[in-house]
Short mmCIF file of C-alpha atoms in Angstrom, two decimals:
data_model
loop_
_atom_site.label_atom_id
_atom_site.label_comp_id
_atom_site.label_asym_id
_atom_site.label_seq_id
_atom_site.Cartn_x
_atom_site.Cartn_y
_atom_site.Cartn_z
CA UNK A 10 78.89 73.54 75.30
CA UNK A 11 75.10 74.31 77.07
CA UNK A 12 76.08 75.65 80.06
CA UNK A 13 73.20 73.16 81.73
CA UNK A 14 75.45 69.95 81.57
CA UNK A 15 77.81 71.36 83.80
CA UNK A 16 76.04 74.12 85.89
CA UNK A 17 73.23 73.54 88.22
CA UNK A 18 72.71 78.19 87.91
CA UNK A 19 71.76 79.99 84.92
CA UNK A 20 72.94 83.25 86.35
CA UNK A 21 75.53 84.42 88.79
CA UNK A 22 74.53 87.77 91.55
CA UNK A 23 77.34 90.68 91.02
CA UNK A 24 77.77 91.94 94.84
CA UNK A 25 79.11 95.20 93.27
CA UNK A 26 81.05 97.63 95.04
CA UNK A 27 81.59 97.90 98.66
CA UNK A 28 78.97 101.25 98.80
CA UNK A 29 76.14 101.70 100.45
CA UNK A 30 73.02 102.40 98.55
CA UNK A 31 73.18 106.63 99.50
CA UNK A 32 76.42 106.25 97.83
CA UNK A 33 75.53 104.58 94.54
CA UNK A 34 73.88 107.64 92.82
CA UNK A 35 77.34 109.42 93.51
CA UNK A 36 79.77 106.98 92.45
CA UNK A 37 77.31 106.02 89.15
CA UNK A 38 78.34 109.75 87.73
CA UNK A 39 82.30 109.54 88.96
CA UNK A 40 82.92 105.91 87.27
CA UNK A 41 80.66 107.41 84.01
CA UNK A 42 82.98 109.81 83.75
CA UNK A 43 86.11 107.99 84.55
CA UNK A 44 84.07 105.60 81.54
CA UNK A 45 83.67 107.78 79.42
CA UNK A 46 87.51 109.91 80.15
CA UNK A 47 89.39 106.46 79.62
CA UNK A 48 87.17 105.75 75.95
CA UNK A 49 87.36 109.34 74.86
CA UNK A 50 91.07 109.35 75.99
CA UNK A 51 92.30 106.44 74.60
CA UNK A 52 90.48 106.98 70.91
CA UNK A 53 92.25 110.76 70.68
CA UNK A 54 95.84 108.71 71.12
CA UNK A 55 94.26 106.19 68.42
CA UNK A 56 93.93 109.28 66.03
CA UNK A 57 96.11 110.88 66.80
CA UNK A 58 98.68 108.78 65.69
CA UNK A 59 96.64 107.63 62.58
CA UNK A 60 96.48 110.95 61.64
CA UNK A 61 100.40 112.44 62.34
CA UNK A 62 102.50 110.81 59.68
CA UNK A 63 105.22 111.88 62.25
CA UNK A 64 104.01 108.84 64.77
CA UNK A 65 104.01 105.95 62.21
CA UNK A 66 106.67 104.61 64.34
CA UNK A 67 107.10 101.51 66.17
CA UNK A 68 106.92 102.46 69.74
CA UNK A 69 103.55 104.73 68.80
CA UNK A 70 102.44 101.31 66.99
CA UNK A 71 102.58 99.63 70.38
CA UNK A 72 100.91 102.32 71.80
CA UNK A 73 97.83 102.61 69.82
CA UNK A 74 97.67 98.88 70.36
CA UNK A 75 97.64 99.37 74.11
CA UNK A 76 95.18 103.00 74.21
CA UNK A 77 92.75 100.01 71.98
CA UNK A 78 93.07 97.30 75.21
CA UNK A 79 92.57 99.79 77.74
CA UNK A 80 89.69 100.86 76.01
CA UNK A 81 88.70 97.08 75.43
CA UNK A 82 89.40 96.23 78.61
CA UNK A 83 87.15 98.73 80.82
CA UNK A 84 84.40 98.54 78.51
CA UNK A 85 84.43 94.95 79.60
CA UNK A 86 83.18 95.44 83.45
CA UNK A 87 82.29 98.63 84.22
CA UNK A 88 79.18 99.18 81.33
CA UNK A 89 77.91 96.45 83.59
CA UNK A 90 78.99 97.44 86.78
CA UNK A 91 76.99 100.67 86.28
CA UNK A 92 73.67 99.20 84.55
CA UNK A 93 73.62 97.10 88.14
CA UNK A 94 74.38 100.28 89.86
CA UNK A 95 71.13 102.09 88.26
CA UNK A 96 68.79 98.95 87.86
CA UNK A 97 70.08 97.57 91.00
CA UNK A 98 69.71 93.96 89.21
CA UNK A 99 72.66 92.61 90.07
CA UNK A 100 72.26 89.06 87.87
CA UNK A 101 74.27 88.27 85.07
CA UNK A 102 73.48 85.44 82.47
CA UNK A 103 76.61 82.34 82.51
CA UNK A 104 76.97 82.25 79.48
CA UNK A 105 77.61 86.47 79.66
CA UNK A 106 79.64 85.61 83.13
CA UNK A 107 82.06 83.02 80.78
CA UNK A 108 82.26 85.49 78.09
CA UNK A 109 82.93 88.56 80.30
CA UNK A 110 85.90 86.34 81.56
CA UNK A 111 87.18 85.27 78.42
CA UNK A 112 87.78 88.39 77.41
CA UNK A 113 89.08 90.74 80.24
CA UNK A 114 91.76 87.22 80.53
CA UNK A 115 92.89 88.37 76.61
CA UNK A 116 92.98 92.41 77.65
CA UNK A 117 94.59 92.02 80.77
CA UNK A 118 97.10 89.22 79.49
CA UNK A 119 97.59 92.07 76.07
CA UNK A 120 98.86 94.64 78.08
CA UNK A 121 100.86 92.46 79.99
CA UNK A 122 102.54 91.74 76.32
CA UNK A 123 102.37 94.85 75.00
CA UNK A 124 104.46 96.47 78.24
CA UNK A 125 107.10 94.01 77.57
CA UNK A 126 107.21 94.97 73.79
CA UNK A 127 106.90 98.58 74.57
CA UNK A 128 110.37 98.19 76.64
CA UNK A 129 112.21 95.86 74.16
CA UNK A 130 111.86 99.16 72.04
CA UNK A 131 112.90 101.24 74.43
CA UNK A 132 115.92 99.37 74.59
CA UNK A 133 116.53 99.16 71.08
CA UNK A 134 116.73 102.87 70.86
CA UNK A 135 118.91 103.82 73.63
CA UNK A 136 121.09 101.10 73.91
CA UNK A 137 121.22 100.16 70.31
CA UNK A 138 120.44 103.20 68.27
CA UNK A 139 122.52 103.14 65.57
CA UNK A 140 120.70 99.59 64.96
CA UNK A 141 117.15 100.92 65.66
CA UNK A 142 115.61 100.35 62.38
CA UNK A 143 117.07 97.40 61.04
CA UNK A 144 116.29 95.56 64.37
CA UNK A 145 112.91 97.23 64.48
CA UNK A 146 111.62 97.20 61.19
CA UNK A 147 107.55 96.51 60.73
CA UNK A 148 107.66 92.96 60.09
CA UNK A 149 108.96 92.62 63.39
CA UNK A 150 106.77 94.55 64.92
CA UNK A 151 103.53 93.77 63.51
CA UNK A 152 104.79 89.89 64.66
CA UNK A 153 105.08 90.74 67.98
CA UNK A 154 102.09 92.31 68.22
CA UNK A 155 99.87 88.72 66.78
CA UNK A 156 102.12 86.85 68.49
CA UNK A 157 100.52 88.76 72.14
CA UNK A 158 96.86 88.81 71.10
CA UNK A 159 97.40 84.75 69.91
CA UNK A 160 99.31 84.01 73.00
CA UNK A 161 97.01 85.99 75.04
CA UNK A 162 93.73 84.47 73.18
CA UNK A 163 95.07 81.29 73.94
CA UNK A 164 95.72 82.22 77.57
CA UNK A 165 92.07 82.48 78.03
CA UNK A 166 91.11 79.41 75.94
CA UNK A 167 92.62 77.59 78.34
CA UNK A 168 91.51 78.83 81.64
CA UNK A 169 87.89 79.12 80.14
CA UNK A 170 87.56 75.84 79.21
CA UNK A 171 88.59 74.65 82.55
CA UNK A 172 86.29 76.98 84.17
CA UNK A 173 83.61 75.79 82.41
CA UNK A 174 83.50 72.16 83.48
CA UNK A 175 83.05 72.89 86.37
CA UNK A 176 79.76 72.94 88.57
CA UNK A 177 78.44 75.73 90.36
CA UNK A 178 75.99 74.50 92.85
CA UNK A 179 73.38 76.47 95.65
CA UNK A 180 76.02 79.51 96.10
CA UNK A 181 75.64 81.33 93.03
CA UNK A 182 77.10 84.88 94.30
CA UNK A 183 79.96 86.64 93.25
CA UNK A 184 81.47 89.00 95.74
CA UNK A 185 82.50 91.42 93.28
CA UNK A 186 81.69 93.71 90.10
CA UNK A 187 82.70 91.67 87.79
CA UNK A 188 82.97 87.42 86.58
CA UNK A 189 87.17 87.49 88.03
CA UNK A 190 88.69 83.92 87.82
CA UNK A 191 89.22 83.44 91.80
CA UNK A 192 85.93 84.75 92.74
CA UNK A 193 83.98 82.23 90.65
CA UNK A 194 86.55 79.64 91.76
CA UNK A 195 85.63 80.34 95.20
CA UNK A 196 82.19 79.86 94.98
CA UNK A 197 82.24 76.58 92.52
CA UNK A 198 81.64 73.22 94.51
CA UNK A 199 84.19 71.05 92.15
CA UNK A 200 87.27 70.32 92.20
CA UNK A 201 89.03 73.09 91.49
CA UNK A 202 92.48 71.74 91.86
CA UNK A 203 93.73 71.39 87.74
CA UNK A 204 92.25 75.22 87.41
CA UNK A 205 94.48 76.19 90.26
CA UNK A 206 97.57 74.11 88.69
CA UNK A 207 96.74 76.37 85.21
CA UNK A 208 97.05 79.05 87.09
CA UNK A 209 100.03 78.15 89.03
CA UNK A 210 102.06 77.03 85.87
CA UNK A 211 101.32 78.65 82.80
CA UNK A 212 99.40 82.09 84.18
CA UNK A 213 102.25 83.02 86.06
CA UNK A 214 104.69 81.97 83.56
CA UNK A 215 102.56 84.33 80.57
CA UNK A 216 102.62 86.67 83.88
CA UNK A 217 106.37 86.73 85.17
CA UNK A 218 107.70 86.17 81.22
CA UNK A 219 107.39 89.48 80.41
CA UNK A 220 107.75 91.14 83.42
CA UNK A 221 111.65 89.86 83.41
CA UNK A 222 111.38 91.15 80.00
CA UNK A 223 110.36 94.83 81.53
CA UNK A 224 112.99 94.38 83.97
CA UNK A 225 115.97 92.99 82.08
CA UNK A 226 114.74 96.14 78.93
CA UNK A 227 115.52 98.83 81.79
CA UNK A 228 118.51 96.98 83.74
CA UNK A 229 120.69 97.37 80.44
CA UNK A 230 119.21 100.94 79.99
CA UNK A 231 120.66 101.75 83.13
CA UNK A 232 123.79 100.44 82.45
CA UNK A 233 124.16 102.33 79.03
CA UNK A 234 123.48 105.27 80.65
CA UNK A 235 125.74 104.83 83.84
CA UNK A 236 128.26 104.62 81.54
CA UNK A 237 128.35 107.70 79.92
CA UNK A 238 125.77 109.41 82.30
CA UNK A 239 125.76 112.58 80.45
CA UNK A 240 123.19 114.95 80.82
CA UNK A 241 121.82 114.80 76.95
CA UNK A 242 121.73 110.92 77.12
CA UNK A 243 119.96 110.97 80.67
CA UNK A 244 116.94 113.63 79.67
CA UNK A 245 116.88 111.50 76.77
CA UNK A 246 116.22 108.51 78.28
CA UNK A 247 114.04 110.18 80.37
CA UNK A 248 112.03 111.68 78.38
CA UNK A 249 111.53 108.38 76.21
CA UNK A 250 110.70 105.98 79.34
CA UNK A 251 109.87 108.14 81.95
CA UNK A 252 105.91 107.88 80.70
CA UNK A 253 106.21 104.07 79.51
CA UNK A 254 107.42 103.83 83.18
CA UNK A 255 104.69 105.15 84.66
CA UNK A 256 102.02 102.59 83.00
CA UNK A 257 104.26 100.15 84.32
CA UNK A 258 104.32 100.95 87.55
CA UNK A 259 100.56 102.02 87.64
CA UNK A 260 100.21 98.17 85.98
CA UNK A 261 102.01 96.10 87.95
CA UNK A 262 101.49 97.70 91.05
CA UNK A 263 97.64 97.36 90.50
CA UNK A 264 98.16 93.91 89.46
CA UNK A 265 99.97 92.75 92.37
CA UNK A 266 97.25 94.11 94.86
CA UNK A 267 94.57 92.28 93.25
CA UNK A 268 96.08 88.70 92.69
CA UNK A 269 99.06 89.07 94.64
CA UNK A 270 99.02 90.97 97.97
CA UNK A 271 94.68 89.84 98.14
CA UNK A 272 95.64 86.36 100.32
CA UNK A 273 96.93 88.81 103.02
CA UNK A 274 94.41 91.28 103.31
CA UNK A 275 91.42 90.81 105.78
CA UNK A 276 88.27 92.03 103.90
CA UNK A 277 87.38 91.53 100.43
CA UNK A 278 86.27 94.56 100.22
CA UNK A 279 90.33 95.67 99.23
CA UNK A 280 90.23 93.37 96.63
CA UNK A 281 87.55 94.65 94.98
CA UNK A 282 88.80 98.26 95.19
CA UNK A 283 92.12 97.56 93.87
CA UNK A 284 90.33 95.43 91.23
CA UNK A 285 88.90 99.16 90.55
CA UNK A 286 92.10 101.09 90.09
CA UNK A 287 93.59 97.84 87.81
CA UNK A 288 89.98 97.56 85.25
CA UNK A 289 88.71 101.44 86.13
CA UNK A 290 91.58 104.36 86.87
CA UNK A 291 94.90 102.81 84.94
CA UNK A 292 93.10 102.54 81.89
CA UNK A 293 92.14 106.34 82.58
CA UNK A 294 95.34 107.58 83.21
CA UNK A 295 97.49 106.33 80.65
CA UNK A 296 96.00 108.67 77.52
CA UNK A 297 97.31 111.10 80.16
CA UNK A 298 100.56 110.10 81.27
CA UNK A 299 101.52 109.44 77.22
CA UNK A 300 99.92 113.44 75.78
CA UNK A 301 101.51 114.97 79.44
CA UNK A 302 104.68 113.71 79.51
CA UNK A 303 105.30 113.09 75.27
CA UNK A 304 106.38 116.10 73.23
CA UNK A 305 105.47 114.32 70.24
CA UNK A 306 102.29 113.83 71.44
CA UNK A 307 101.17 117.03 72.57
CA UNK A 308 102.46 118.31 69.36
CA UNK A 309 100.39 116.20 66.98
CA UNK A 310 97.45 117.34 69.51
CA UNK A 311 97.73 121.00 69.04
CA UNK A 312 97.82 120.82 65.19
CA UNK A 313 94.72 118.26 65.25
CA UNK A 314 93.52 121.25 67.15
CA UNK A 315 94.78 123.66 65.01
CA UNK A 316 92.52 121.93 62.14
CA UNK A 317 90.09 121.35 63.52
CA UNK A 318 90.04 125.38 64.83
CA UNK A 319 90.72 125.97 60.48
CA UNK A 320 87.85 123.93 59.53
CA UNK A 321 84.88 125.32 61.81
#
């Protein structure tokens, strides 16, 4: 579909972060370091899981996909933001904006689904340990990840196709550092009732269902532990669920700040800051959370470092 048939603008202007010109060099270095840390940290997790046969389990299979999704989510927004900060050119082509929106929705949704799948994996490991290998067989794991990809791509395609039907007239300025769906709807001069309906039905459903799965899994885990609150069982639950719970809290906490509490905030700057945490900070922290709190990852990293030293 040609954008000029549906929109009178050929590009959008991204206002970027709410910082002054004097602060841009400092924030450029800061976000560049954060982005490089995100990419290298998550790539390292993927590499360790690939190389260490002891990590070829369902939990680490899902973790490798989460790491890839985090790299992608950050890469969709941060490099463009860094380029705009360095060149002072805030424009983004219409089709570039639509593409960025599509992939941002895909990988944001994929994070949501993968966290739910990982919560289910932890539920089976703790509540049904004798049946773990039966329940979490390879075919099921592949199907869960493939299903997550399918639903997220379909979800993103729906909202993207609805968006390209809208017109954008005089105002093409987006008060954000990337092409966010809610920000684009606010500057449209078309009727957005159908878009809002899709967000509050299909969009909310795809958010609530995985969240319900996460909460349900951990309620069952907590109930199982309380039935026999031995020190060994508590330690096992904490060691296997602690990292995932921390990541879940970061993900849904920042997501709620961006899309649910933003209507009660008196400034768009707070929404942008919360979005930075969601798109840049959380993906950067995930590798540290899983590596520092996970003995298997730390052991695999030690072996990897020792091998690297040996071949030097």
